[in-house]
CSV table of C-alpha atoms in Angstrom, one decimal:
chain,number,residue,atom,x,y,z
X,1,MET,CA,0.0,0.0,0.0
X,2,THR,CA,1.4,3.3,-1.0
X,3,LYS,CA,1.5,6.5,1.1
X,4,ASN,CA,-1.1,8.2,-1.0
X,5,GLU,CA,-3.4,5.2,-0.7
X,6,MET,CA,-3.2,5.3,3.1
X,7,GLU,CA,-4.5,8.9,3.0
X,8,LEU,CA,-7.7,7.7,1.3
X,9,ARG,CA,-10.2,6.4,3.8
X,10,ARG,CA,-11.1,2.9,2.7
X,11,GLN,CA,-14.6,1.6,3.6
X,12,HIS,CA,-16.1,-1.9,3.5
X,13,GLN,CA,-19.8,-2.4,2.9
X,14,HIS,CA,-22.0,-4.9,1.1
X,15,GLY,CA,-18.9,-7.0,0.3
X,16,TYR,CA,-17.1,-4.2,-1.5
X,17,GLU,CA,-14.0,-2.2,-0.6
X,18,PHE,CA,-14.1,1.4,-1.8
X,19,VAL,CA,-13.4,5.1,-1.2
X,20,ASP,CA,-16.4,7.4,-0.9
X,21,GLU,CA,-15.6,11.1,-0.1
X,22,GLY,CA,-17.4,14.4,-0.4
X,23,GLN,CA,-20.9,15.5,-1.3
X,24,GLY,CA,-22.5,16.5,-4.6
X,25,PRO,CA,-22.7,15.1,-8.1
X,26,VAL,CA,-21.1,11.6,-8.2
X,27,LEU,CA,-17.8,11.0,-9.9
X,28,LEU,CA,-17.2,7.2,-10.2
X,29,LEU,CA,-13.5,6.4,-10.7
X,30,LEU,CA,-12.2,3.1,-12.2
X,31,HIS,CA,-8.6,2.2,-12.0
X,32,GLY,CA,-6.6,0.0,-14.4
X,33,LEU,CA,-5.1,-3.5,-14.4
X,34,PHE,CA,-2.1,-2.7,-12.2
X,35,GLY,CA,-3.9,0.2,-10.6
X,36,ALA,CA,-5.0,1.0,-7.1
X,37,LEU,CA,-7.1,3.5,-5.2
X,38,SER,CA,-4.1,5.7,-4.8
X,39,ASN,CA,-3.9,6.3,-8.6
X,40,TRP,CA,-6.7,8.8,-8.3
X,41,HIS,CA,-5.4,10.5,-5.1
X,42,ASP,CA,-4.9,14.0,-6.7
X,43,VAL,CA,-8.4,13.8,-8.4
X,44,VAL,CA,-10.0,13.0,-5.1
X,45,ARG,CA,-8.2,15.8,-3.3
X,46,GLU,CA,-9.2,18.3,-6.0
X,47,PHE,CA,-12.9,17.4,-6.4
X,48,VAL,CA,-14.0,16.4,-3.0
X,49,PRO,CA,-15.0,20.0,-2.1
X,50,THR,CA,-17.6,20.0,-4.9
X,51,HIS,CA,-18.4,16.3,-5.7
X,52,ARG,CA,-19.0,13.0,-4.2
X,53,VAL,CA,-16.0,10.9,-5.4
X,54,ILE,CA,-16.3,7.1,-5.3
X,55,ILE,CA,-13.6,4.6,-6.2
X,56,PRO,CA,-14.4,0.9,-6.0
X,57,LEU,CA,-11.4,-1.4,-5.5
X,58,LEU,CA,-11.7,-3.7,-8.5
X,59,PRO,CA,-11.2,-7.4,-7.6
X,60,ILE,CA,-8.6,-7.9,-10.3
X,61,TYR,CA,-6.3,-10.2,-8.3
X,62,ASP,CA,-8.9,-12.3,-6.4
X,63,MET,CA,-12.0,-12.6,-8.5
X,64,PRO,CA,-13.0,-16.1,-9.6
X,65,LEU,CA,-10.8,-17.1,-12.5
X,66,SER,CA,-13.9,-18.0,-14.6
X,67,GLN,CA,-15.1,-14.4,-14.3
X,68,ALA,CA,-11.6,-12.7,-14.7
X,69,GLY,CA,-12.3,-10.5,-17.8
X,70,VAL,CA,-13.9,-7.3,-18.9
X,71,PRO,CA,-17.5,-8.7,-18.6
X,72,GLY,CA,-16.9,-10.0,-15.1
X,73,LEU,CA,-15.5,-6.6,-14.0
X,74,VAL,CA,-18.4,-4.7,-15.6
X,75,ALA,CA,-20.8,-7.0,-13.7
X,76,TYR,CA,-18.8,-6.2,-10.5
X,77,VAL,CA,-19.3,-2.4,-11.1
X,78,GLU,CA,-23.0,-2.9,-11.8
X,79,GLY,CA,-23.4,-4.8,-8.5
X,80,PHE,CA,-21.4,-2.0,-6.7
X,81,VAL,CA,-23.6,0.8,-8.2
X,82,LYS,CA,-26.7,-1.1,-7.1
X,83,ALA,CA,-25.4,-1.9,-3.6
X,84,MET,CA,-24.4,1.7,-3.1
X,85,ASP,CA,-27.8,3.0,-4.3
X,86,LEU,CA,-26.1,5.6,-6.5
X,87,PRO,CA,-28.2,8.4,-8.1
X,88,ALA,CA,-30.1,7.8,-11.4
X,89,SER,CA,-27.1,9.1,-13.4
X,90,PHE,CA,-23.5,10.1,-12.7
X,91,THR,CA,-20.1,10.7,-14.4
X,92,VAL,CA,-17.8,7.8,-14.9
X,93,LEU,CA,-14.0,8.1,-15.2
X,94,GLY,CA,-11.6,5.3,-16.2
X,95,ASN,CA,-7.9,4.9,-16.7
X,96,SER,CA,-6.5,2.1,-18.9
X,97,LEU,CA,-8.5,-1.0,-18.3
X,98,GLY,CA,-10.8,1.1,-16.1
X,99,GLY,CA,-11.7,3.1,-19.2
X,100,HIS,CA,-12.5,-0.1,-21.0
X,101,ILE,CA,-14.8,-1.1,-18.2
X,102,ALA,CA,-16.4,2.4,-18.2
X,103,LEU,CA,-17.2,2.1,-21.9
X,104,VAL,CA,-18.8,-1.3,-21.6
X,105,TYR,CA,-20.7,-0.2,-18.5
X,106,THR,CA,-22.0,2.8,-20.5
X,107,LEU,CA,-23.0,0.6,-23.4
X,108,LYS,CA,-24.9,-1.7,-21.1
X,109,ASN,CA,-26.4,1.0,-18.9
X,110,PRO,CA,-26.8,4.1,-21.1
X,111,ALA,CA,-29.3,5.8,-18.8
X,112,ARG,CA,-27.0,5.6,-15.8
X,113,VAL,CA,-24.0,7.5,-17.3
X,114,ASN,CA,-24.4,11.2,-18.0
X,115,ARG,CA,-20.7,11.9,-18.9
X,116,LEU,CA,-17.6,9.9,-19.6
X,117,VAL,CA,-13.9,10.7,-19.0
X,118,LEU,CA,-11.3,8.3,-20.5
X,119,THR,CA,-7.6,8.5,-20.0
X,120,GLY,CA,-5.2,6.0,-21.6
X,121,SER,CA,-8.2,3.8,-22.1
X,122,SER,CA,-8.0,0.3,-23.6
X,123,GLY,CA,-10.9,-0.9,-25.8
X,124,LEU,CA,-9.3,-0.2,-29.2
X,125,PHE,CA,-5.6,-1.1,-28.7
X,126,GLU,CA,-3.1,-1.4,-25.9
X,127,ASP,CA,0.5,-2.6,-25.7
X,128,SER,CA,0.1,-4.4,-22.4
X,129,MET,CA,3.1,-4.1,-20.0
X,130,GLY,CA,5.3,-3.1,-23.0
X,131,GLY,CA,4.3,-5.9,-25.2
X,132,SER,CA,4.7,-8.9,-22.9
X,133,PHE,CA,3.3,-10.3,-19.7
X,134,PRO,CA,5.3,-9.8,-16.5
X,135,LYS,CA,8.1,-12.2,-15.8
X,136,ARG,CA,8.0,-13.8,-12.3
X,137,GLY,CA,10.9,-13.1,-10.0
X,138,ASN,CA,12.7,-10.5,-12.2
X,139,TYR,CA,12.7,-7.3,-10.3
X,140,ALA,CA,14.6,-5.3,-12.9
X,141,TYR,CA,12.2,-6.4,-15.6
X,142,VAL,CA,9.2,-5.3,-13.5
X,143,GLN,CA,10.9,-2.0,-12.6
X,144,GLU,CA,11.5,-1.3,-16.3
X,145,ARG,CA,7.9,-2.1,-17.3
X,146,VAL,CA,6.3,-0.1,-14.5
X,147,GLY,CA,8.6,2.8,-15.6
X,148,TYR,CA,7.3,2.3,-19.2
X,149,THR,CA,3.9,3.4,-17.9
X,150,PHE,CA,5.2,7.0,-17.3
X,151,TYR,CA,7.1,9.6,-19.3
X,152,ASP,CA,9.3,10.2,-16.3
X,153,PRO,CA,10.4,6.7,-15.0
X,154,ASN,CA,11.0,8.3,-11.6
X,155,VAL,CA,7.2,8.5,-11.1
X,156,ALA,CA,7.5,4.7,-10.7
X,157,THR,CA,8.4,4.9,-7.1
X,158,GLN,CA,10.0,1.9,-5.3
X,159,GLU,CA,6.7,1.4,-3.5
X,160,LEU,CA,4.8,1.2,-6.8
X,161,VAL,CA,7.4,-1.2,-8.3
X,162,ASP,CA,7.4,-3.4,-5.1
X,163,GLU,CA,3.6,-3.5,-5.3
X,164,VAL,CA,3.6,-4.8,-8.9
X,165,PHE,CA,6.6,-7.1,-8.2
X,166,ASN,CA,4.6,-8.7,-5.3
X,167,VAL,CA,1.6,-9.2,-7.6
X,168,THR,CA,3.7,-10.8,-10.4
X,169,ASN,CA,5.2,-13.2,-7.9
X,170,SER,CA,1.9,-14.8,-7.2
X,171,ASN,CA,0.8,-17.5,-9.6
X,172,ALA,CA,-2.9,-17.0,-8.8
X,173,LYS,CA,-2.7,-13.2,-9.3
X,174,CYS,CA,-0.7,-13.6,-12.6
X,175,LEU,CA,-3.3,-16.0,-14.0
X,176,ARG,CA,-6.0,-13.4,-13.4
X,177,ILE,CA,-3.9,-10.6,-14.9
X,178,ILE,CA,-3.3,-12.6,-18.0
X,179,ALA,CA,-7.0,-13.7,-18.3
X,180,ILE,CA,-8.1,-10.0,-17.9
X,181,ALA,CA,-5.5,-8.7,-20.3
X,182,ARG,CA,-6.5,-11.2,-23.0
X,183,SER,CA,-10.2,-10.5,-22.4
X,184,ALA,CA,-9.5,-6.7,-22.9
X,185,GLN,CA,-7.7,-7.5,-26.2
X,186,ARG,CA,-10.6,-9.7,-27.4
X,187,HIS,CA,-13.2,-7.1,-26.5
X,188,ASN,CA,-12.5,-4.5,-29.2
X,189,LEU,CA,-15.2,-1.8,-29.1
X,190,SER,CA,-14.6,-0.1,-32.4
X,191,LYS,CA,-18.0,-1.1,-33.9
X,192,GLU,CA,-20.0,-0.2,-30.7
X,193,LEU,CA,-18.6,3.3,-29.7
X,194,ALA,CA,-21.1,5.1,-32.0
X,195,ARG,CA,-23.8,4.1,-29.6
X,196,ILE,CA,-22.3,6.1,-26.8
X,197,THR,CA,-23.9,9.5,-27.1
X,198,VAL,CA,-23.0,11.2,-23.8
X,199,PRO,CA,-20.4,14.0,-23.6
X,200,THR,CA,-17.0,12.3,-23.4
X,201,LEU,CA,-13.6,13.9,-22.4
X,202,LEU,CA,-10.5,12.2,-23.6
X,203,VAL,CA,-7.3,13.2,-21.7
X,204,TRP,CA,-4.2,11.5,-23.1
X,205,GLY,CA,-0.5,11.7,-22.5
X,206,LEU,CA,1.4,12.7,-25.7
X,207,ASN,CA,4.1,10.2,-24.6
X,208,ASP,CA,1.8,7.3,-23.8
X,209,THR,CA,3.5,4.2,-25.2
X,210,ILE,CA,0.8,1.7,-24.1
X,211,THR,CA,-2.2,3.4,-25.7
X,212,PRO,CA,-0.3,5.8,-28.0
X,213,PRO,CA,-1.8,9.1,-29.3
X,214,PRO,CA,-3.2,7.6,-32.5
X,215,VAL,CA,-5.5,5.5,-30.2
X,216,ALA,CA,-6.8,8.7,-28.7
X,217,HIS,CA,-7.5,10.2,-32.1
X,218,GLU,CA,-9.4,7.0,-33.0
X,219,PHE,CA,-11.5,7.2,-29.9
X,220,GLU,CA,-12.3,10.9,-30.8
X,221,ARG,CA,-13.3,9.8,-34.3
X,222,LEU,CA,-15.6,7.0,-33.1
X,223,LEU,CA,-17.3,8.6,-30.1
X,224,PRO,CA,-20.0,11.0,-31.3
X,225,ARG,CA,-19.5,13.6,-28.6
X,226,ALA,CA,-15.9,13.4,-27.7
X,227,GLU,CA,-13.4,16.1,-27.1
X,228,LEU,CA,-9.7,15.3,-26.9
X,229,ARG,CA,-7.0,17.0,-24.8
X,230,PHE,CA,-3.3,16.1,-24.7
X,231,LEU,CA,-0.8,16.6,-22.0
X,232,ASP,CA,2.9,16.8,-23.0
X,233,HIS,CA,5.7,15.0,-21.1
X,234,CYS,CA,3.1,12.5,-19.9
X,235,GLY,CA,2.6,8.8,-20.3
X,236,HIS,CA,-0.2,6.3,-19.7
X,237,ALA,CA,-1.6,7.7,-16.4
X,238,PRO,CA,-2.1,11.5,-16.8
X,239,MET,CA,-4.1,11.8,-13.5
X,240,MET,CA,-1.0,10.6,-11.7
X,241,GLU,CA,1.9,12.1,-13.8
X,242,ARG,CA,0.3,15.5,-14.8
X,243,SER,CA,-2.5,15.7,-12.2
X,244,ALA,CA,-2.8,19.6,-12.3
X,245,GLY,CA,-3.3,19.6,-16.1
X,246,PHE,CA,-5.7,16.6,-15.9
X,247,ASN,CA,-7.7,18.2,-13.2
X,248,ALA,CA,-7.9,21.5,-15.1
X,249,TYR,CA,-9.3,19.8,-18.2
X,250,LEU,CA,-11.7,17.7,-16.0
X,251,ARG,CA,-13.0,20.8,-14.1
X,252,ARG,CA,-13.6,22.7,-17.4
X,253,PHE,CA,-15.4,19.7,-18.9
X,254,LEU,CA,-17.7,19.2,-15.9
X,255,ARG,CA,-18.5,22.9,-15.9
X,256,THR,CA,-19.3,23.1,-19.6
X,257,THR,CA,-21.4,19.9,-19.7
X,258,GLU,CA,-23.3,20.2,-16.4
X,259,THR,CA,-26.6,21.3,-18.0
X,260,THR,CA,-26.4,18.7,-20.8
X,261,PRO,CA,-29.1,16.1,-20.4
X,262,ALA,CA,-28.0,12.5,-20.7
X,263,LEU,CA,-29.0,10.9,-24.0
X,264,ALA,CA,-29.9,7.2,-24.1
X,265,ALA,CA,-28.4,5.1,-26.7
């Protein structure tokens, strides 16, 4: 657990582990495959004064292997939303695999989502862990691949590398990671994105090597109401690496779309 993660107050209810802070319109945040609650720390800190910010901890490492994939994680989010009795509609944000889950959730539940925010999202293309799955027991390899996530490898702190290394040293966790990554690659959404008609903000790192800038342009082309913003000197996790710029784009988007009614597919 990283320092930032310790600062977010975890709650346990209805069989779910999550962060739920602030009051106001709901922002539902979804982390990625090697992500954690702490990935969204700076977004939580920025928006808690004006919004209710909720982050479910996705059961990536311990869900039943038969359910380890995009459909299983979407079903988990659907169960979480129901258990938490969230409002009729809300804004969903997703990074990497979390963006993929957000897109499928929106396709399945169009009336529940009034806005989408995607950053480094999978769903069209991703170069997972730099083109290969993690090698067990090789700390230098894991360190290199975690660094590959960011423009500045120094953002990959020892705590973060240790966390991923510990995950990749578990056979059970690795099996789930591989199953989920392969499921994400199979579930290409290019033919379905036109059905998503809510305002969508795409925030991308210009130096993202996992979902490179052409992927962002393709999302912009396929999503009917998308606007694309880039952050320079930034890799696959803009809300971590360039949080001030990410939050500025997000706040502007929330302000300019707040009176827009949700459109059903």
